[in-house]
Amino acid sequence: MTAEELIQIDKDHVWHPYNSAHGTVDSLPVKSANGVYLELEDGTKLLDGMSSWWCTIHGYNVPELNYAIEKQLKNMAHVMFGGLTHRPAVELTKTLLDIVPQKLEHVFYSDSGSVSVEIAMKMALQYWIAKSQPEKNRFITTRSGYHGDTWHTMSVCDPINGMHGIFGERLTKQIFLPEPKSTFYEEFESAELEEVEKQLKKHHHEIAAFIIEPIVQNAGGMRFYHPEYLKGVKRLCEQFDILFIADEIATGFGRAGKLFACEYANITPDVMCIGKALTGGYMSFAATLCTAEVALTISDSNPGYFMHGPTFMANPLACSVARANIDLLLSSNWKVNVTRIEDHFKKSLAPLKKLNTVSDVRVLGAIGVIEMKEPVDMKSIQNDLIDQGVWLRPFGKLVYSMPPFNISDKELDKLTNGITRAVQAI
Ligand SMILES: *Cc1c(COP(=O)(O)O)cnc(C)c1O
């Protein structure tokens, strides 16, 4: 198949994320990827500033990760997880338990981030059924959150600015608080927690869990909020007997400057979701972790089982590469690298604040965000970025980047110079 045929068939028949079947945007055909570069069919190399949506923290074609999959492939690609277990799942669990917040002791594997959030929500519902309080069956969250694209996760995404507004009344009605206001770098405005307390006081008898992305609200607006907010919410959940679900799918594995963003507030959630960077971007894989209190309450009450079990649960290839990915992360200078990227972003993107088209520039860990005053013309800015040899996928008013941790200083310069030129051209 020629590259032209490939593009035509793709345009005519292959859906892309949040896109039209008319193929209004030509998708770039990637032939291979190596280090921090994507190589297109025509040989063009693009520096990847997106880590394939938060996943490829070590870049592409990583020898250690390739090896983990190749080695596991010789034993088995997959076996069902009902009634069977295997080394890759058990070894990964041991590795995870060493690094996640203490008291998270039980791990439920699934195939994608959204599914892991569905599972977290089901755990919370089953927990309250087990406690003979089935009326605790709603969820509370903040505005500007994003938790996935499946049915119940959509109900806790921002109902207005999120991507699922079209489903409107069809979704379960959850309780929404204002978005956290004090930013990560500002003084904390403690009055914010009064509104949280007011709502919990009013609704706690019908709430199963509070769900939130710790510190970084990702696809719902790329906002960094204050650790005191997170700490306060956790404290109020305890006070009002509500489970606390941390969605660490984007923030997990170092991206925001801590291995898990919950560490900024020194809290252990009752339930935690991880995905995205879990396999270093090699495979679709996620996990929902919970405390013994949650797991055993569900298990000690009728029917005694947690009612979920995906076909590809704990896929051995995914478990093997996830473990190799975590080993590589822990043995690399990830913290030094994330701080290096943070310092570079702060220094090189700050001047953009002066442009009258830009409303804010913010950086946390290996995440750089430029918020424009108006929504960007995606096609036009993407073409400008590609001219600079850079791959980004801006959305709405946000031009943002979260590169692989092992990006070199020279490549960082190329990335931020490209971003600067493209933003100046708006
Ligand atoms: C990406 C993301 C999800 C959904 O994960 P998928 O693997 O795309 O289903 C859920 N929550 C957060 C915070 C995410 O960033």
Tab-separated table of C-alpha atoms and ligand atoms in Angstrom:
chain	number	residue	atom	x	y	z
A	1	MET	CA	0.000	0.000	0.000
A	2	THR	CA	1.422	3.402	-0.896
A	3	ALA	CA	1.421	6.192	1.671
A	4	GLU	CA	-1.203	8.009	-0.432
A	5	GLU	CA	-3.522	4.972	-0.416
A	6	LEU	CA	-3.016	4.602	3.311
A	7	ILE	CA	-4.066	8.197	3.936
A	8	GLN	CA	-7.098	7.870	1.636
A	9	ILE	CA	-8.434	4.675	3.246
A	10	ASP	CA	-7.808	6.165	6.671
A	11	LYS	CA	-9.710	9.294	5.694
A	12	ASP	CA	-12.625	7.336	4.219
A	13	HIS	CA	-13.031	4.561	6.791
A	14	VAL	CA	-11.042	4.927	10.007
A	15	TRP	CA	-12.447	6.948	12.906
A	16	HIS	CA	-10.034	9.012	14.974
A	17	PRO	CA	-10.477	10.320	18.545
A	18	TYR	CA	-13.142	13.005	18.823
A	19	ASN	CA	-13.389	13.280	15.078
A	20	SER	CA	-15.673	13.248	12.081
A	21	ALA	CA	-16.149	10.309	9.721
A	22	HIS	CA	-15.667	12.837	6.917
A	23	GLY	CA	-11.959	12.786	7.683
A	24	THR	CA	-11.896	16.566	7.759
A	25	VAL	CA	-8.360	16.488	9.139
A	26	ASP	CA	-5.612	14.478	7.440
A	27	SER	CA	-3.990	12.302	10.085
A	28	LEU	CA	-0.218	12.077	9.763
A	29	PRO	CA	0.936	8.540	8.927
A	30	VAL	CA	3.606	7.430	11.415
A	31	LYS	CA	5.955	4.725	10.167
A	32	SER	CA	8.036	4.256	13.298
A	33	ALA	CA	9.036	5.940	16.511
A	34	ASN	CA	12.368	6.046	18.263
A	35	GLY	CA	13.586	7.927	21.318
A	36	VAL	CA	11.626	11.184	21.381
A	37	TYR	CA	10.941	11.192	17.629
A	38	LEU	CA	8.040	10.054	15.476
A	39	GLU	CA	9.009	9.201	11.901
A	40	LEU	CA	6.369	9.715	9.229
A	41	GLU	CA	5.911	7.650	6.074
A	42	ASP	CA	7.702	10.345	4.035
A	43	GLY	CA	10.719	10.273	6.380
A	44	THR	CA	9.838	13.501	8.250
A	45	LYS	CA	10.895	13.332	11.870
A	46	LEU	CA	8.805	15.086	14.509
A	47	LEU	CA	9.879	15.690	18.094
A	48	ASP	CA	7.071	14.307	20.258
A	49	GLY	CA	5.991	16.843	22.855
A	50	MET	CA	2.912	14.829	23.878
A	51	SER	CA	4.355	11.476	25.027
A	52	SER	CA	1.411	9.989	23.113
A	53	TRP	CA	-1.034	11.508	25.627
A	54	TRP	CA	1.030	11.154	28.825
A	55	CYS	CA	2.139	7.552	28.215
A	56	THR	CA	5.637	7.244	26.752
A	57	ILE	CA	7.664	8.518	29.702
A	58	HIS	CA	10.846	6.835	28.409
A	59	GLY	CA	10.215	7.648	24.738
A	60	TYR	CA	9.786	5.063	21.972
A	61	ASN	CA	11.481	1.795	21.074
A	62	VAL	CA	13.023	1.404	24.522
A	63	PRO	CA	15.352	-1.654	24.627
A	64	GLU	CA	14.378	-2.648	28.198
A	65	LEU	CA	10.664	-2.504	27.394
A	66	ASN	CA	11.043	-4.281	24.059
A	67	TYR	CA	12.971	-7.019	25.848
A	68	ALA	CA	10.296	-7.456	28.542
A	69	ILE	CA	7.626	-8.056	25.903
A	70	GLU	CA	9.809	-10.310	23.737
A	71	LYS	CA	10.753	-12.430	26.739
A	72	GLN	CA	7.161	-12.772	27.946
A	73	LEU	CA	5.924	-13.514	24.415
A	74	LYS	CA	8.002	-16.721	24.421
A	75	ASN	CA	6.110	-17.916	27.521
A	76	MET	CA	2.584	-16.757	26.731
A	77	ALA	CA	0.900	-13.707	25.243
A	78	HIS	CA	-2.269	-14.159	27.209
A	79	VAL	CA	-4.273	-16.467	29.441
A	80	MET	CA	-7.606	-15.824	31.096
A	81	PHE	CA	-7.394	-14.554	34.674
A	82	GLY	CA	-10.456	-16.366	36.036
A	83	GLY	CA	-9.097	-19.302	38.037
A	84	LEU	CA	-5.552	-18.765	36.712
A	85	THR	CA	-2.692	-16.530	37.753
A	86	HIS	CA	0.865	-15.922	36.570
A	87	ARG	CA	4.211	-14.431	37.489
A	88	PRO	CA	3.866	-11.216	35.465
A	89	ALA	CA	0.675	-10.240	37.368
A	90	VAL	CA	1.995	-11.187	40.800
A	91	GLU	CA	5.413	-9.603	40.248
A	92	LEU	CA	3.857	-6.387	38.948
A	93	THR	CA	1.558	-6.270	41.972
A	94	LYS	CA	4.527	-6.583	44.307
A	95	THR	CA	6.331	-3.790	42.435
A	96	LEU	CA	3.257	-1.537	42.541
A	97	LEU	CA	2.607	-2.055	46.235
A	98	ASP	CA	6.149	-0.862	46.974
A	99	ILE	CA	5.575	2.516	45.312
A	100	VAL	CA	1.899	3.487	45.715
A	101	PRO	CA	0.644	5.325	48.818
A	102	GLN	CA	0.641	3.062	51.847
A	103	LYS	CA	-2.541	1.172	52.724
A	104	LEU	CA	-3.427	0.535	49.081
A	105	GLU	CA	-3.181	-3.232	49.237
A	106	HIS	CA	-5.482	-4.744	46.618
A	107	VAL	CA	-5.055	-4.390	42.864
A	108	PHE	CA	-7.679	-4.908	40.165
A	109	TYR	CA	-6.270	-4.906	36.598
A	110	SER	CA	-8.162	-3.771	33.519
A	111	ASP	CA	-7.580	-2.663	29.964
A	112	SER	CA	-7.875	1.108	29.931
A	113	GLY	CA	-8.066	4.183	32.103
A	114	SER	CA	-11.787	4.718	31.614
A	115	VAL	CA	-12.501	1.129	32.575
A	116	SER	CA	-10.363	1.461	35.709
A	117	VAL	CA	-12.492	4.463	36.713
A	118	GLU	CA	-15.706	2.526	36.041
A	119	ILE	CA	-14.291	-0.188	38.300
A	120	ALA	CA	-13.441	2.359	41.014
A	121	MET	CA	-17.002	3.679	40.882
A	122	LYS	CA	-18.439	0.160	41.016
A	123	MET	CA	-16.189	-0.619	43.999
A	124	ALA	CA	-17.551	2.427	45.804
A	125	LEU	CA	-21.148	1.401	45.068
A	126	GLN	CA	-20.577	-2.186	46.138
A	127	TYR	CA	-18.807	-0.989	49.285
A	128	TRP	CA	-21.919	0.887	50.448
A	129	ILE	CA	-24.230	-1.951	49.434
A	130	ALA	CA	-22.045	-4.223	51.582
A	131	LYS	CA	-22.386	-1.747	54.462
A	132	SER	CA	-26.184	-1.826	54.105
A	133	GLN	CA	-26.239	1.816	53.002
A	134	PRO	CA	-27.308	1.393	49.366
A	135	GLU	CA	-28.724	4.928	49.367
A	136	LYS	CA	-25.116	6.150	49.198
A	137	ASN	CA	-25.016	5.781	45.420
A	138	ARG	CA	-24.095	9.154	43.917
A	139	PHE	CA	-20.723	10.717	43.213
A	140	ILE	CA	-19.400	14.150	43.991
A	141	THR	CA	-16.621	15.834	42.052
A	142	THR	CA	-15.438	19.267	40.940
A	143	ARG	CA	-15.958	21.122	37.692
A	144	SER	CA	-13.156	20.960	35.062
A	145	GLY	CA	-12.437	17.305	35.744
A	146	TYR	CA	-11.966	14.517	33.217
A	147	HIS	CA	-12.274	10.833	34.095
A	148	GLY	CA	-12.851	9.007	30.830
A	149	ASP	CA	-15.171	8.341	27.917
A	150	THR	CA	-17.221	5.346	29.089
A	151	TRP	CA	-20.760	5.647	30.414
A	152	HIS	CA	-20.451	6.318	34.115
A	153	THR	CA	-17.084	8.102	33.856
A	154	MET	CA	-18.750	10.631	31.541
A	155	SER	CA	-21.140	11.530	34.357
A	156	VAL	CA	-18.236	12.836	36.478
A	157	CYS	CA	-16.511	14.759	33.662
A	158	ASP	CA	-17.169	18.513	33.570
A	159	PRO	CA	-20.815	18.651	32.441
A	160	ILE	CA	-20.493	21.925	30.548
A	161	ASN	CA	-16.915	22.476	29.389
A	162	GLY	CA	-16.170	18.759	29.146
A	163	MET	CA	-16.453	16.676	26.009
A	164	HIS	CA	-19.693	14.909	26.828
A	165	GLY	CA	-22.197	17.763	27.073
A	166	ILE	CA	-24.147	16.327	24.138
A	167	PHE	CA	-25.271	13.367	26.276
A	168	GLY	CA	-26.710	15.810	28.785
A	169	GLU	CA	-29.699	14.496	30.709
A	170	ARG	CA	-29.046	10.913	29.621
A	171	LEU	CA	-26.124	10.700	32.018
A	172	THR	CA	-26.558	10.017	35.721
A	173	LYS	CA	-26.789	13.323	37.544
A	174	GLN	CA	-23.855	13.710	39.918
A	175	ILE	CA	-23.015	16.505	42.349
A	176	PHE	CA	-20.585	19.129	41.057
A	177	LEU	CA	-18.548	21.525	43.151
A	178	PRO	CA	-16.845	24.588	41.693
A	179	GLU	CA	-13.397	23.802	40.279
A	180	PRO	CA	-10.539	24.162	42.785
A	181	LYS	CA	-9.498	27.821	42.571
A	182	SER	CA	-6.245	28.366	44.468
A	183	THR	CA	-3.494	27.397	42.065
A	184	PHE	CA	-0.546	25.222	42.973
A	185	TYR	CA	1.739	28.237	43.331
A	186	GLU	CA	-0.585	30.646	45.143
A	187	GLU	CA	-1.518	31.045	48.765
A	188	PHE	CA	-4.372	28.678	49.630
A	189	GLU	CA	-7.783	30.281	50.043
A	190	SER	CA	-9.312	28.130	52.795
A	191	ALA	CA	-12.835	29.460	52.102
A	192	GLU	CA	-12.826	27.082	49.131
A	193	LEU	CA	-13.253	24.170	51.481
A	194	GLU	CA	-16.306	25.746	53.094
A	195	GLU	CA	-18.276	25.170	49.893
A	196	VAL	CA	-17.064	21.561	49.810
A	197	GLU	CA	-18.106	21.113	53.431
A	198	LYS	CA	-21.519	22.695	52.791
A	199	GLN	CA	-22.253	20.281	49.934
A	200	LEU	CA	-20.998	17.248	51.838
A	201	LYS	CA	-23.087	18.206	54.840
A	202	LYS	CA	-26.153	18.450	52.625
A	203	HIS	CA	-25.602	15.323	50.507
A	204	HIS	CA	-23.331	12.913	52.419
A	205	HIS	CA	-26.148	10.436	53.079
A	206	GLU	CA	-26.521	9.883	49.318
A	207	ILE	CA	-22.847	10.096	48.283
A	208	ALA	CA	-20.732	6.978	47.687
A	209	ALA	CA	-17.465	8.699	46.826
A	210	PHE	CA	-15.636	11.891	45.964
A	211	ILE	CA	-13.673	11.456	42.737
A	212	ILE	CA	-10.913	13.836	41.687
A	213	GLU	CA	-7.673	14.053	39.731
A	214	PRO	CA	-5.036	14.901	42.354
A	215	ILE	CA	-3.315	18.315	41.823
A	216	VAL	CA	-3.530	18.341	37.995
A	217	GLN	CA	-6.848	18.580	36.206
A	218	ASN	CA	-5.880	17.272	32.804
A	219	ALA	CA	-8.163	17.074	29.772
A	220	GLY	CA	-10.714	19.244	31.616
A	221	GLY	CA	-8.516	22.348	31.456
A	222	MET	CA	-4.871	21.588	32.339
A	223	ARG	CA	-5.150	23.293	35.747
A	224	PHE	CA	-2.789	22.865	38.705
A	225	TYR	CA	-4.521	23.322	42.052
A	226	HIS	CA	-3.324	23.641	45.632
A	227	PRO	CA	-2.327	20.565	47.679
A	228	GLU	CA	-4.234	22.014	50.666
A	229	TYR	CA	-7.437	21.619	48.666
A	230	LEU	CA	-6.713	17.944	48.111
A	231	LYS	CA	-5.782	17.493	51.754
A	232	GLY	CA	-8.955	19.281	52.873
A	233	VAL	CA	-11.194	17.232	50.615
A	234	LYS	CA	-9.691	13.992	51.924
A	235	ARG	CA	-10.214	15.160	55.523
A	236	LEU	CA	-13.844	16.115	54.812
A	237	CYS	CA	-14.470	12.746	53.142
A	238	GLU	CA	-13.333	11.045	56.328
A	239	GLN	CA	-15.476	13.353	58.432
A	240	PHE	CA	-18.608	12.692	56.364
A	241	ASP	CA	-17.948	8.993	55.717
A	242	ILE	CA	-17.468	9.225	51.974
A	243	LEU	CA	-14.937	7.208	49.982
A	244	PHE	CA	-12.173	9.115	48.247
A	245	ILE	CA	-11.174	8.076	44.703
A	246	ALA	CA	-7.939	9.520	43.287
A	247	ASP	CA	-7.735	9.384	39.497
A	248	GLU	CA	-3.942	9.295	38.971
A	249	ILE	CA	-4.219	8.063	35.381
A	250	ALA	CA	-2.452	11.124	33.950
A	251	THR	CA	-0.398	12.192	36.980
A	252	GLY	CA	0.931	8.789	38.044
A	253	PHE	CA	4.562	7.736	37.518
A	254	GLY	CA	6.307	11.051	38.053
A	255	ARG	CA	4.689	13.358	35.521
A	256	ALA	CA	3.678	16.075	38.001
A	257	GLY	CA	6.946	15.959	39.971
A	258	LYS	CA	6.011	13.246	42.495
A	259	LEU	CA	5.702	9.546	41.738
A	260	PHE	CA	1.975	9.997	42.484
A	261	ALA	CA	0.408	13.447	42.835
A	262	CYS	CA	-1.370	12.380	46.065
A	263	GLU	CA	2.082	12.656	47.669
A	264	TYR	CA	1.833	16.464	47.447
A	265	ALA	CA	-0.927	16.277	50.059
A	266	ASN	CA	0.492	13.272	51.848
A	267	ILE	CA	-2.760	11.347	51.565
A	268	THR	CA	-3.753	7.776	50.842
A	269	PRO	CA	-6.940	7.515	48.822
A	270	ASP	CA	-9.420	4.710	49.475
A	271	VAL	CA	-9.345	3.871	45.784
A	272	MET	CA	-6.792	4.914	43.165
A	273	CYS	CA	-6.778	4.560	39.377
A	274	ILE	CA	-3.600	4.300	37.318
A	275	GLY	CA	-3.143	3.850	33.577
A	276	LYS	CA	-1.500	5.817	30.759
A	277	ALA	CA	2.229	5.723	31.721
A	278	LEU	CA	1.798	2.385	33.542
A	279	THR	CA	3.247	0.463	30.576
A	280	GLY	CA	5.428	3.324	29.325
A	281	GLY	CA	2.953	3.643	26.468
A	282	TYR	CA	3.493	0.111	25.180
A	283	MET	CA	0.054	-1.377	25.757
A	284	SER	CA	-3.420	-0.389	26.821
A	285	PHE	CA	-3.504	-1.260	30.497
A	286	ALA	CA	-4.768	0.139	33.791
A	287	ALA	CA	-5.365	-0.779	37.401
A	288	THR	CA	-7.664	0.168	40.247
A	289	LEU	CA	-6.089	-0.115	43.691
A	290	CYS	CA	-7.916	0.008	46.978
A	291	THR	CA	-7.443	-0.311	50.727
A	292	ALA	CA	-8.080	-3.500	52.677
A	293	GLU	CA	-11.110	-1.749	54.202
A	294	VAL	CA	-12.744	-1.370	50.768
A	295	ALA	CA	-11.677	-4.762	49.420
A	296	LEU	CA	-12.594	-6.753	52.525
A	297	THR	CA	-15.894	-4.972	53.132
A	298	ILE	CA	-16.961	-5.954	49.615
A	299	SER	CA	-15.587	-9.467	50.047
A	300	ASP	CA	-17.074	-10.154	53.473
A	301	SER	CA	-20.638	-9.391	52.497
A	302	ASN	CA	-23.124	-11.045	50.189
A	303	PRO	CA	-22.366	-12.002	47.365
A	304	GLY	CA	-18.769	-11.779	48.564
A	305	TYR	CA	-17.434	-11.021	45.119
A	306	PHE	CA	-16.564	-7.860	43.299
A	307	MET	CA	-18.711	-8.001	40.178
A	308	HIS	CA	-16.246	-7.239	37.402
A	309	GLY	CA	-13.856	-9.338	35.308
A	310	PRO	CA	-12.513	-8.168	31.958
A	311	THR	CA	-11.536	-10.745	29.332
A	312	PHE	CA	-8.036	-9.336	29.103
A	313	MET	CA	-7.609	-8.792	32.835
A	314	ALA	CA	-3.919	-8.780	33.876
A	315	ASN	CA	-2.721	-9.541	30.354
A	316	PRO	CA	0.766	-11.054	30.823
A	317	LEU	CA	2.440	-8.964	28.108
A	318	ALA	CA	1.033	-5.776	29.637
A	319	CYS	CA	2.010	-6.811	33.177
A	320	SER	CA	5.552	-7.658	32.059
A	321	VAL	CA	6.116	-4.409	30.241
A	322	ALA	CA	4.526	-2.435	33.097
A	323	ARG	CA	6.958	-3.955	35.564
A	324	ALA	CA	9.944	-3.279	33.294
A	325	ASN	CA	8.675	0.280	32.844
A	326	ILE	CA	8.499	0.888	36.588
A	327	ASP	CA	11.934	-0.687	37.137
A	328	LEU	CA	13.352	1.590	34.454
A	329	LEU	CA	11.648	4.619	35.975
A	330	LEU	CA	12.964	3.908	39.454
A	331	SER	CA	16.497	3.181	38.240
A	332	SER	CA	16.592	6.284	36.021
A	333	ASN	CA	17.076	9.832	37.231
A	334	TRP	CA	13.381	10.510	36.693
A	335	LYS	CA	13.148	13.181	39.380
A	336	VAL	CA	16.197	15.014	38.067
A	337	ASN	CA	14.798	14.797	34.552
A	338	VAL	CA	11.330	16.017	35.523
A	339	THR	CA	12.855	18.961	37.431
A	340	ARG	CA	15.114	19.719	34.469
A	341	ILE	CA	12.105	19.808	32.133
A	342	GLU	CA	10.158	21.916	34.657
A	343	ASP	CA	12.991	24.461	34.948
A	344	HIS	CA	13.387	24.590	31.190
A	345	PHE	CA	9.655	25.095	30.592
A	346	LYS	CA	9.461	27.799	33.274
A	347	LYS	CA	12.372	29.709	31.808
A	348	SER	CA	11.600	29.343	28.122
A	349	LEU	CA	7.786	29.572	28.078
A	350	ALA	CA	7.417	32.441	30.588
A	351	PRO	CA	8.120	35.185	27.994
A	352	LEU	CA	4.968	34.090	26.119
A	353	LYS	CA	2.918	35.517	28.993
A	354	LYS	CA	3.585	38.987	27.584
A	355	LEU	CA	1.784	38.273	24.309
A	356	ASN	CA	-1.677	39.792	24.247
A	357	THR	CA	-3.074	36.578	22.749
A	358	VAL	CA	-1.928	34.578	25.808
A	359	SER	CA	-3.917	34.492	29.035
A	360	ASP	CA	-1.646	32.284	31.168
A	361	VAL	CA	1.512	30.189	31.126
A	362	ARG	CA	1.870	27.513	33.807
A	363	VAL	CA	4.259	24.684	34.487
A	364	LEU	CA	4.276	21.804	36.950
A	365	GLY	CA	6.679	18.882	36.783
A	366	ALA	CA	7.121	17.814	33.169
A	367	ILE	CA	3.935	19.585	32.043
A	368	GLY	CA	3.975	22.966	30.289
A	369	VAL	CA	0.734	24.788	29.481
A	370	ILE	CA	0.040	27.928	27.476
A	371	GLU	CA	-3.556	29.043	27.788
A	372	MET	CA	-4.616	31.358	24.958
A	373	LYS	CA	-7.387	33.931	25.220
A	374	GLU	CA	-9.228	32.404	22.253
A	375	PRO	CA	-9.523	28.797	21.055
A	376	VAL	CA	-6.687	27.984	18.656
A	377	ASP	CA	-7.179	26.970	15.035
A	378	MET	CA	-5.840	23.437	15.478
A	379	LYS	CA	-4.927	22.855	11.829
A	380	SER	CA	-3.066	26.099	11.471
A	381	ILE	CA	-1.053	25.859	14.706
A	382	GLN	CA	-0.305	22.204	14.056
A	383	ASN	CA	1.078	23.043	10.630
A	384	ASP	CA	3.259	25.759	12.175
A	385	LEU	CA	4.529	23.291	14.785
A	386	ILE	CA	5.234	20.650	12.151
A	387	ASP	CA	7.240	23.240	10.203
A	388	GLN	CA	9.357	23.511	13.371
A	389	GLY	CA	9.661	19.709	13.544
A	390	VAL	CA	7.442	19.462	16.622
A	391	TRP	CA	4.389	17.286	17.340
A	392	LEU	CA	1.773	18.707	19.721
A	393	ARG	CA	-1.995	18.289	19.853
A	394	PRO	CA	-3.482	21.523	21.239
A	395	PHE	CA	-7.164	21.612	22.174
A	396	GLY	CA	-9.512	24.517	22.804
A	397	LYS	CA	-7.472	27.400	24.206
A	398	LEU	CA	-4.673	25.120	25.391
A	399	VAL	CA	-1.288	24.579	23.806
A	400	TYR	CA	0.505	22.165	26.099
A	401	SER	CA	3.357	19.717	26.228
A	402	MET	CA	4.457	16.793	28.389
A	403	PRO	CA	7.527	15.258	26.714
A	404	PRO	CA	9.252	11.961	27.541
A	405	PHE	CA	11.395	12.348	30.675
A	406	ASN	CA	14.605	11.422	28.845
A	407	ILE	CA	14.357	14.281	26.329
A	408	SER	CA	17.783	15.949	26.000
A	409	ASP	CA	18.458	19.628	26.692
A	410	LYS	CA	19.012	20.226	22.977
A	411	GLU	CA	15.695	18.584	22.130
A	412	LEU	CA	13.993	20.635	24.849
A	413	ASP	CA	15.320	23.779	23.174
A	414	LYS	CA	13.952	22.588	19.842
A	415	LEU	CA	10.591	21.854	21.479
A	416	THR	CA	10.158	25.190	23.256
A	417	ASN	CA	11.569	27.208	20.351
A	418	GLY	CA	9.010	25.504	18.103
A	419	ILE	CA	6.188	26.178	20.552
A	420	THR	CA	7.269	29.808	20.935
A	421	ARG	CA	7.312	30.446	17.188
A	422	ALA	CA	3.954	28.738	16.659
A	423	VAL	CA	2.305	30.662	19.516
A	424	GLN	CA	3.804	33.963	18.359
A	425	ALA	CA	2.316	33.316	14.916
A	426	ILE	CA	-1.246	33.207	16.313
B	1	LIG	C1	-6.854	9.631	30.024
B	1	LIG	C2	-7.560	9.686	31.299
B	1	LIG	C3	-8.616	8.791	31.588
B	1	LIG	C4	-9.116	7.780	30.585
B	1	LIG	O1	-8.153	6.845	30.226
B	1	LIG	P1	-8.317	6.011	28.857
B	1	LIG	O2	-7.156	5.065	28.876
B	1	LIG	O3	-8.242	7.019	27.740
B	1	LIG	O4	-9.621	5.324	28.903
B	1	LIG	C5	-9.230	8.891	32.821
B	1	LIG	N1	-8.827	9.797	33.730
B	1	LIG	C6	-7.820	10.655	33.492
B	1	LIG	C7	-7.401	11.619	34.554
B	1	LIG	C8	-7.154	10.638	32.269
B	1	LIG	O5	-6.168	11.520	32.020
